[in-house]
Amino acid sequence: MGGGIIGLSTAWRLSQRGMRVAVADARIMAGEASMAAAGMLAPGGEAHGDSPWARHTVEARATYPDFVSELKGASGLEIDFRECGALDVASNDEAWAELAARRAIQERLGIRVREVGEAEGRELIPLLRPGSFRALYYPDDAIVDPCQVNAALEVALKRVGVTLLIHEPVSAIEPDGDGYAIRVDDASGCRVLLRAGSVVLAAGAWSNEITLPGRVASHLPAPRRTMPVRGHLVEREGTPGALLPIAREDHLYVFQRNRGTLLTGSNEERVGFDRTPNPAVVEQILDRTDRLLPGLFAPRAENSSWVGFRPGIEGEGPELRRLPEERIWLAYGHYRNGILLAPRTAAYLAGEIAE
Ligand code: GLY
C-alpha cells in the first residue's frame, strides 16, 4: 500500500525474489513526497545524534552507488547521481559551536568530515559570499534525482510484471482467510481491490488513514502516528558546473543537478496537508540563499517552487517492523531521509517477507 519510493523499491526487491506483487496508491506512483524530495543522500547534513537510524543512514549512503547502477541496468534509464560532497558554513561562533558538537557525534558514526579554511572553502564553492566563515566539508554527502529513481523503478517493475494500481484510495486491510482483503473506499463505493497474503503499509504521511485489522490493537506497541511535515523547495535553471558540492548553512541547503538545475530548501511546517505554497516562506528561503550564495537565484521571477509532505512520525526513525502475529509490515515515517533509506528498507522488507 503506497506507491512512493519505499513501496516501489520494496516491490522491486520482492519481485526479484519471485513473489507476485501489486502496488496500490490513492493517486499516482511517486506523486507525493517521493517526487517533491530534493534527493539529498547526506548523513552529514541529517545525522544530528547517535541512534540506530543515524547509523542506517551512513550504511544506506554507502550502498547507494550499487542501487543506482543496478536500477539503471534494470530500467535502461539514466539516473543523475552525484557524489559531490557538502560544505557546511558557519559565520558566527554560535553556529560554529553547533557544527562542532554535531561533528563529534558524526565522527563516532563513521561520517567523514574535516574542517576547511576559507581559501579551500572558496575553492570548493567560488560563489560563497564575501566575508569570513568557518566550514566543515563532508566528502561523502551526495545527491540523486528522485524523479529519475522513481521513473526507473516504475519501468523496472513493469518489465517484471508487477501490477501498478493508481487512483485506488485504500481504506482498510481486513483479515480474509489466510491473508487479507484490501478495501478501497471511493466515489463508486466500498469494494475489495485485491486479496494478498502479505501486506506492506508504506503510505508515508497518509499511513494512519488506512485501517488495520481490529485484532492488531491487542498487541503493543501500537503503530506509531505519522504526520505531514511540509517543506518548500525552489528551483531554477543554471549553468551546469556552477555549484559542485552541496552548500549548507543552518538547515538551508543549495545544490545543482548535472543538467544545471539549481535547488534550494527547505523549511519545516506543521500545517497538515495544505498544498498552497506560502510566498513568504519562499522569499525567506531565497533571502537566506542570497546571503550564502549571492545572485545565484536572481532574478527571482525565474524561480519555480513547490511544497511536499515529509512523512514525519512520533519518536525516532521510521516505523519499520512486522505487526505481531500478522503478515503486515509497517514501513512509513522516513521523514527527511526516505530517498536515502529506500533501498535499505526495501532489502530489509524483502528479506523478511520472502523468508
Ligand atoms: N532531506 C531534506 C529535507 O527533508 O528537507
Tab-separated table of C-alpha atoms and ligand atoms in Angstrom:
chain	number	residue	atom	x	y	z
A	1	MET	CA	0.000	0.000	0.000
A	2	GLY	CA	1.619	3.242	-1.166
A	3	GLY	CA	3.444	3.812	-4.445
A	4	GLY	CA	6.162	6.109	-3.139
A	5	ILE	CA	9.843	5.262	-3.343
A	6	ILE	CA	9.545	2.912	-0.339
A	7	GLY	CA	6.662	0.928	-1.869
A	8	LEU	CA	8.180	0.853	-5.348
A	9	SER	CA	11.649	-0.234	-4.274
A	10	THR	CA	10.201	-2.863	-1.946
A	11	ALA	CA	8.010	-4.212	-4.768
A	12	TRP	CA	11.107	-4.426	-6.960
A	13	ARG	CA	13.067	-6.407	-4.406
A	14	LEU	CA	10.104	-8.708	-3.675
A	15	SER	CA	9.570	-9.447	-7.352
A	16	GLN	CA	13.279	-10.280	-7.659
A	17	ARG	CA	12.625	-12.962	-5.057
A	18	GLY	CA	9.929	-14.474	-7.229
A	19	MET	CA	6.909	-13.055	-5.418
A	20	ARG	CA	3.767	-11.822	-7.181
A	21	VAL	CA	3.413	-8.173	-6.210
A	22	ALA	CA	0.886	-5.346	-6.644
A	23	VAL	CA	1.405	-1.725	-5.602
A	24	ALA	CA	-1.674	0.454	-4.944
A	25	ASP	CA	-1.724	4.213	-4.497
A	26	ALA	CA	-4.503	6.703	-3.834
A	27	ARG	CA	-3.108	8.965	-6.536
A	28	ILE	CA	-0.257	8.181	-8.958
A	29	MET	CA	3.021	6.353	-8.400
A	30	ALA	CA	5.569	8.532	-6.588
A	31	GLY	CA	3.242	11.512	-6.731
A	32	GLU	CA	3.856	12.882	-3.237
A	33	ALA	CA	6.960	13.128	-1.006
A	34	SER	CA	8.998	10.909	-3.350
A	35	MET	CA	8.523	13.366	-6.194
A	36	ALA	CA	8.750	16.516	-4.071
A	37	ALA	CA	12.006	15.491	-2.375
A	38	ALA	CA	15.298	17.144	-3.215
A	39	GLY	CA	17.140	13.823	-3.182
A	40	MET	CA	19.979	14.572	-0.833
A	41	LEU	CA	21.849	11.498	0.326
A	42	ALA	CA	23.506	13.374	3.115
A	43	PRO	CA	24.115	11.848	6.536
A	44	GLY	CA	26.477	14.794	7.092
A	45	GLY	CA	23.532	17.181	6.992
A	46	GLU	CA	20.883	14.965	8.529
A	47	ALA	CA	22.541	12.872	11.271
A	48	HIS	CA	22.489	15.004	14.417
A	49	GLY	CA	22.517	12.351	17.136
A	50	ASP	CA	23.840	8.853	17.695
A	51	SER	CA	20.974	6.424	17.079
A	52	PRO	CA	20.469	3.196	15.144
A	53	TRP	CA	18.724	5.246	12.467
A	54	ALA	CA	21.591	7.653	12.090
A	55	ARG	CA	23.835	4.607	11.605
A	56	HIS	CA	21.447	3.251	8.967
A	57	THR	CA	21.732	6.498	7.008
A	58	VAL	CA	25.508	6.075	6.860
A	59	GLU	CA	25.233	2.457	5.688
A	60	ALA	CA	22.490	3.401	3.221
A	61	ARG	CA	24.688	6.073	1.686
A	62	ALA	CA	27.495	3.545	1.203
A	63	THR	CA	25.247	1.152	-0.755
A	64	TYR	CA	23.613	3.810	-2.968
A	65	PRO	CA	26.039	3.569	-5.931
A	66	ASP	CA	25.239	-0.140	-6.333
A	67	PHE	CA	21.497	0.531	-6.063
A	68	VAL	CA	21.668	3.224	-8.747
A	69	SER	CA	23.752	1.159	-11.127
A	70	GLU	CA	21.528	-1.921	-10.709
A	71	LEU	CA	18.416	0.196	-11.282
A	72	LYS	CA	19.900	1.852	-14.360
A	73	GLY	CA	20.587	-1.614	-15.757
A	74	ALA	CA	17.101	-2.894	-14.927
A	75	SER	CA	15.312	0.105	-16.441
A	76	GLY	CA	17.631	1.282	-19.204
A	77	LEU	CA	17.125	4.837	-17.869
A	78	GLU	CA	19.675	7.436	-16.780
A	79	ILE	CA	19.805	8.474	-13.116
A	80	ASP	CA	21.573	11.672	-12.081
A	81	PHE	CA	23.592	10.604	-9.035
A	82	ARG	CA	26.421	12.875	-7.874
A	83	GLU	CA	28.922	12.070	-5.161
A	84	CYS	CA	29.598	15.774	-4.805
A	85	GLY	CA	30.306	16.315	-1.087
A	86	ALA	CA	28.865	19.126	1.027
A	87	LEU	CA	30.212	22.258	2.660
A	88	ASP	CA	28.583	23.396	5.911
A	89	VAL	CA	29.289	27.064	6.546
A	90	ALA	CA	29.181	28.890	9.913
A	91	SER	CA	29.603	32.621	10.050
A	92	ASN	CA	29.438	33.171	13.809
A	93	ASP	CA	30.686	31.465	16.976
A	94	GLU	CA	27.288	30.087	17.920
A	95	ALA	CA	26.764	28.393	14.538
A	96	TRP	CA	30.309	27.033	14.655
A	97	ALA	CA	29.774	25.575	18.148
A	98	GLU	CA	26.692	23.791	16.827
A	99	LEU	CA	28.578	22.343	13.866
A	100	ALA	CA	31.462	21.279	16.099
A	101	ALA	CA	29.153	19.471	18.549
A	102	ARG	CA	27.405	17.686	15.691
A	103	ARG	CA	30.728	16.787	14.132
A	104	ALA	CA	31.882	14.958	17.269
A	105	ILE	CA	28.796	12.715	17.136
A	106	GLN	CA	29.040	12.229	13.398
A	107	GLU	CA	32.637	11.067	13.568
A	108	ARG	CA	31.539	8.367	16.006
A	109	LEU	CA	29.021	7.242	13.380
A	110	GLY	CA	31.791	6.892	10.804
A	111	ILE	CA	30.849	10.004	8.813
A	112	ARG	CA	33.924	11.519	7.182
A	113	VAL	CA	34.219	15.240	7.903
A	114	ARG	CA	37.021	17.773	8.097
A	115	GLU	CA	37.412	21.465	8.768
A	116	VAL	CA	38.390	23.530	5.761
A	117	GLY	CA	39.855	27.011	5.805
A	118	GLU	CA	38.392	29.950	3.920
A	119	ALA	CA	40.708	29.526	0.942
A	120	GLU	CA	39.731	25.889	0.419
A	121	GLY	CA	36.085	26.661	1.091
A	122	ARG	CA	36.122	29.283	-1.674
A	123	GLU	CA	37.925	26.913	-3.972
A	124	LEU	CA	35.172	24.338	-3.430
A	125	ILE	CA	32.400	26.934	-3.851
A	126	PRO	CA	33.685	30.096	-5.534
A	127	LEU	CA	30.201	31.653	-5.312
A	128	LEU	CA	30.293	31.875	-1.488
A	129	ARG	CA	29.546	35.338	-0.110
A	130	PRO	CA	32.418	37.652	0.799
A	131	GLY	CA	33.349	37.822	4.479
A	132	SER	CA	34.882	35.385	6.899
A	133	PHE	CA	33.450	31.993	7.828
A	134	ARG	CA	34.451	28.636	9.223
A	135	ALA	CA	33.355	25.470	7.463
A	136	LEU	CA	33.149	21.695	7.602
A	137	TYR	CA	33.465	19.566	4.480
A	138	TYR	CA	31.644	16.229	4.138
A	139	PRO	CA	33.200	14.423	1.155
A	140	ASP	CA	30.651	11.583	1.112
A	141	ASP	CA	27.397	13.550	1.009
A	142	ALA	CA	25.697	13.054	-2.358
A	143	ILE	CA	22.585	13.844	-4.371
A	144	VAL	CA	20.293	11.864	-6.619
A	145	ASP	CA	17.365	12.936	-8.766
A	146	PRO	CA	14.405	11.250	-7.026
A	147	CYS	CA	12.117	11.670	-10.050
A	148	GLN	CA	14.572	9.680	-12.144
A	149	VAL	CA	14.847	6.983	-9.466
A	150	ASN	CA	11.054	6.713	-9.303
A	151	ALA	CA	10.705	6.604	-13.090
A	152	ALA	CA	13.355	3.890	-13.302
A	153	LEU	CA	11.617	1.878	-10.585
A	154	GLU	CA	8.307	2.093	-12.460
A	155	VAL	CA	9.910	0.852	-15.670
A	156	ALA	CA	11.768	-1.931	-13.841
A	157	LEU	CA	8.536	-3.004	-12.136
A	158	LYS	CA	6.551	-3.042	-15.370
A	159	ARG	CA	9.291	-5.133	-17.002
A	160	VAL	CA	8.957	-7.830	-14.352
A	161	GLY	CA	5.159	-7.782	-14.356
A	162	VAL	CA	4.407	-6.041	-11.047
A	163	THR	CA	0.833	-4.681	-11.053
A	164	LEU	CA	0.655	-0.906	-10.511
A	165	LEU	CA	-2.762	0.296	-9.357
A	166	ILE	CA	-3.293	4.062	-9.387
A	167	HIS	CA	-6.179	6.196	-8.082
A	168	GLU	CA	-7.103	3.457	-5.612
A	169	PRO	CA	-7.617	5.033	-2.170
A	170	VAL	CA	-7.152	2.010	0.062
A	171	SER	CA	-9.190	2.473	3.230
A	172	ALA	CA	-8.692	-0.807	5.098
A	173	ILE	CA	-6.700	-4.005	5.345
A	174	GLU	CA	-9.083	-6.702	6.592
A	175	PRO	CA	-8.448	-10.313	7.602
A	176	ASP	CA	-9.633	-12.666	4.871
A	177	GLY	CA	-8.953	-16.392	5.241
A	178	ASP	CA	-5.175	-16.911	5.376
A	179	GLY	CA	-4.474	-13.419	4.131
A	180	TYR	CA	-6.021	-10.003	3.734
A	181	ALA	CA	-8.667	-8.217	1.705
A	182	ILE	CA	-7.566	-4.768	0.613
A	183	ARG	CA	-10.549	-2.484	0.668
A	184	VAL	CA	-10.962	0.725	-1.298
A	185	ASP	CA	-13.483	3.416	-0.490
A	186	ASP	CA	-14.103	5.944	-3.259
A	187	ALA	CA	-16.904	7.714	-5.140
A	188	SER	CA	-18.128	4.404	-6.557
A	189	GLY	CA	-18.480	2.910	-3.060
A	190	CYS	CA	-16.605	0.404	-0.945
A	191	ARG	CA	-15.094	-2.636	-2.667
A	192	VAL	CA	-12.320	-5.199	-2.370
A	193	LEU	CA	-9.449	-4.110	-4.617
A	194	LEU	CA	-7.420	-7.288	-4.203
A	195	ARG	CA	-6.503	-10.080	-1.833
A	196	ALA	CA	-2.967	-10.581	-0.556
A	197	GLY	CA	-1.024	-12.985	1.599
A	198	SER	CA	1.296	-10.263	2.907
A	199	VAL	CA	0.905	-6.505	3.059
A	200	VAL	CA	3.394	-3.646	3.334
A	201	LEU	CA	1.920	-0.378	4.583
A	202	ALA	CA	4.110	2.310	3.018
A	203	ALA	CA	1.733	5.214	2.535
A	204	GLY	CA	4.035	7.864	4.002
A	205	ALA	CA	2.230	10.659	5.824
A	206	TRP	CA	-1.099	9.019	4.910
A	207	SER	CA	-0.322	5.648	6.508
A	208	ASN	CA	-2.563	6.147	9.530
A	209	GLU	CA	-5.567	6.721	7.268
A	210	ILE	CA	-5.622	3.022	6.361
A	211	THR	CA	-7.492	0.931	8.940
A	212	LEU	CA	-5.625	-2.117	10.179
A	213	PRO	CA	-7.351	-5.332	11.341
A	214	GLY	CA	-9.069	-4.712	14.711
A	215	ARG	CA	-7.114	-7.542	16.407
A	216	VAL	CA	-3.862	-5.591	15.870
A	217	ALA	CA	-4.911	-3.345	18.768
A	218	SER	CA	-4.396	-6.197	21.245
A	219	HIS	CA	-0.630	-6.159	20.511
A	220	LEU	CA	1.642	-3.458	21.826
A	221	PRO	CA	3.387	-1.319	20.810
A	222	ALA	CA	0.681	0.400	18.792
A	223	PRO	CA	1.694	1.547	15.304
A	224	ARG	CA	3.242	4.989	15.670
A	225	ARG	CA	1.418	8.046	14.364
A	226	THR	CA	2.682	9.765	11.259
A	227	MET	CA	2.123	13.403	10.365
A	228	PRO	CA	2.928	15.584	7.347
A	229	VAL	CA	5.851	17.960	7.790
A	230	ARG	CA	5.621	20.389	4.919
A	231	GLY	CA	8.687	21.685	3.109
A	232	HIS	CA	9.157	24.186	0.273
A	233	LEU	CA	11.735	23.825	-2.477
A	234	VAL	CA	12.744	26.469	-5.004
A	235	GLU	CA	14.260	25.617	-8.382
A	236	ARG	CA	15.699	27.419	-11.372
A	237	GLU	CA	17.825	26.593	-14.381
A	238	GLY	CA	21.518	27.370	-14.073
A	239	THR	CA	24.746	26.793	-15.966
A	240	PRO	CA	25.961	23.222	-15.336
A	241	GLY	CA	29.026	23.145	-13.112
A	242	ALA	CA	28.237	26.420	-11.303
A	243	LEU	CA	27.893	24.716	-7.911
A	244	LEU	CA	29.726	21.473	-7.320
A	245	PRO	CA	29.313	20.464	-3.638
A	246	ILE	CA	26.064	20.963	-1.718
A	247	ALA	CA	26.229	24.303	0.155
A	248	ARG	CA	24.608	24.335	3.593
A	249	GLU	CA	24.075	26.870	6.330
A	250	ASP	CA	21.853	26.404	9.353
A	251	HIS	CA	19.407	23.866	7.787
A	252	LEU	CA	19.380	25.635	4.410
A	253	TYR	CA	20.725	23.543	1.542
A	254	VAL	CA	21.535	24.547	-2.025
A	255	PHE	CA	22.765	22.264	-4.799
A	256	GLN	CA	22.831	21.704	-8.529
A	257	ARG	CA	21.900	18.712	-10.669
A	258	ASN	CA	24.145	17.576	-13.545
A	259	ARG	CA	21.898	19.150	-16.169
A	260	GLY	CA	22.239	22.548	-14.415
A	261	THR	CA	19.030	22.753	-12.363
A	262	LEU	CA	19.651	24.563	-9.067
A	263	LEU	CA	17.599	23.752	-5.957
A	264	THR	CA	17.316	25.414	-2.581
A	265	GLY	CA	15.301	24.491	0.515
A	266	SER	CA	13.964	23.855	2.949
A	267	ASN	CA	11.895	24.810	5.896
A	268	GLU	CA	9.620	22.665	8.058
A	269	GLU	CA	5.979	23.486	8.757
A	270	ARG	CA	3.312	21.511	10.576
A	271	VAL	CA	0.254	22.749	8.706
A	272	GLY	CA	-1.444	19.474	7.787
A	273	PHE	CA	-1.876	18.670	4.091
A	274	ASP	CA	-2.117	22.298	2.961
A	275	ARG	CA	-0.886	22.299	-0.647
A	276	THR	CA	-0.871	26.076	-1.131
A	277	PRO	CA	2.726	27.328	-1.226
A	278	ASN	CA	3.443	30.183	1.152
A	279	PRO	CA	5.121	33.050	-0.778
A	280	ALA	CA	6.596	34.435	2.467
A	281	VAL	CA	8.393	31.131	3.107
A	282	VAL	CA	9.709	31.088	-0.469
A	283	GLU	CA	11.033	34.646	-0.014
A	284	GLN	CA	12.676	33.651	3.261
A	285	ILE	CA	14.431	30.683	1.606
A	286	LEU	CA	15.596	32.930	-1.222
A	287	ASP	CA	16.826	35.632	1.182
A	288	ARG	CA	18.890	33.055	3.032
A	289	THR	CA	20.161	31.541	-0.223
A	290	ASP	CA	21.137	35.002	-1.406
A	291	ARG	CA	23.109	35.644	1.773
A	292	LEU	CA	25.007	32.363	1.297
A	293	LEU	CA	25.444	32.419	-2.498
A	294	PRO	CA	24.725	35.960	-3.723
A	295	GLY	CA	22.966	36.247	-7.046
A	296	LEU	CA	22.595	32.512	-7.711
A	297	PHE	CA	18.772	32.598	-7.610
A	298	ALA	CA	18.333	36.017	-9.254
A	299	PRO	CA	16.174	37.262	-10.841
A	300	ARG	CA	13.540	35.795	-8.537
A	301	ALA	CA	10.788	35.841	-11.148
A	302	GLU	CA	12.554	32.981	-12.951
A	303	ASN	CA	12.316	30.608	-10.000
A	304	SER	CA	9.651	27.973	-9.500
A	305	SER	CA	8.669	26.452	-6.169
A	306	TRP	CA	6.611	23.620	-4.750
A	307	VAL	CA	5.678	22.001	-1.457
A	308	GLY	CA	5.983	18.412	-0.310
A	309	PHE	CA	4.839	16.481	2.747
A	310	ARG	CA	7.642	14.659	4.506
A	311	PRO	CA	6.327	11.588	6.331
A	312	GLY	CA	7.023	12.817	9.858
A	313	ILE	CA	6.480	10.454	12.759
A	314	GLU	CA	6.310	10.499	16.524
A	315	GLY	CA	9.527	9.168	18.056
A	316	GLU	CA	12.830	8.498	16.351
A	317	GLY	CA	13.344	6.766	12.982
A	318	PRO	CA	10.773	5.186	10.688
A	319	GLU	CA	8.173	2.636	11.768
A	320	LEU	CA	9.707	-0.397	10.141
A	321	ARG	CA	8.559	-3.715	11.571
A	322	ARG	CA	6.195	-6.627	11.278
A	323	LEU	CA	2.968	-6.440	13.282
A	324	PRO	CA	2.878	-9.309	15.796
A	325	GLU	CA	1.012	-12.382	14.551
A	326	GLU	CA	0.195	-10.714	11.235
A	327	ARG	CA	1.734	-10.742	7.792
A	328	ILE	CA	1.564	-6.964	7.737
A	329	TRP	CA	4.745	-4.891	7.680
A	330	LEU	CA	4.769	-1.205	8.595
A	331	ALA	CA	7.200	0.872	6.523
A	332	TYR	CA	6.490	4.563	6.972
A	333	GLY	CA	7.778	7.653	8.760
A	334	HIS	CA	11.097	8.021	6.907
A	335	TYR	CA	10.715	11.763	7.448
A	336	ARG	CA	13.738	13.596	5.932
A	337	ASN	CA	15.549	10.509	4.681
A	338	GLY	CA	13.132	8.471	2.561
A	339	ILE	CA	15.130	8.669	-0.659
A	340	LEU	CA	18.327	7.702	1.150
A	341	LEU	CA	16.786	4.855	3.169
A	342	ALA	CA	14.548	3.363	0.437
A	343	PRO	CA	16.996	0.772	-0.944
A	344	ARG	CA	17.929	-0.415	2.525
A	345	THR	CA	14.306	-0.509	3.676
A	346	ALA	CA	13.369	-2.491	0.563
A	347	ALA	CA	16.159	-5.018	1.052
A	348	TYR	CA	15.191	-5.495	4.698
A	349	LEU	CA	11.483	-5.963	3.938
A	350	ALA	CA	12.099	-8.319	1.026
A	351	GLY	CA	14.319	-10.455	3.246
A	352	GLU	CA	11.679	-10.634	5.949
A	353	ILE	CA	8.655	-11.180	3.730
A	354	ALA	CA	10.189	-13.743	1.379
A	355	GLU	CA	11.611	-15.739	4.325
B	1	GLY	N1	16.199	15.758	3.490
B	1	GLY	C1	15.970	17.125	3.304
B	1	GLY	C2	14.637	17.597	3.668
B	1	GLY	O1	13.800	16.804	4.090
B	1	GLY	O2	14.383	18.770	3.528
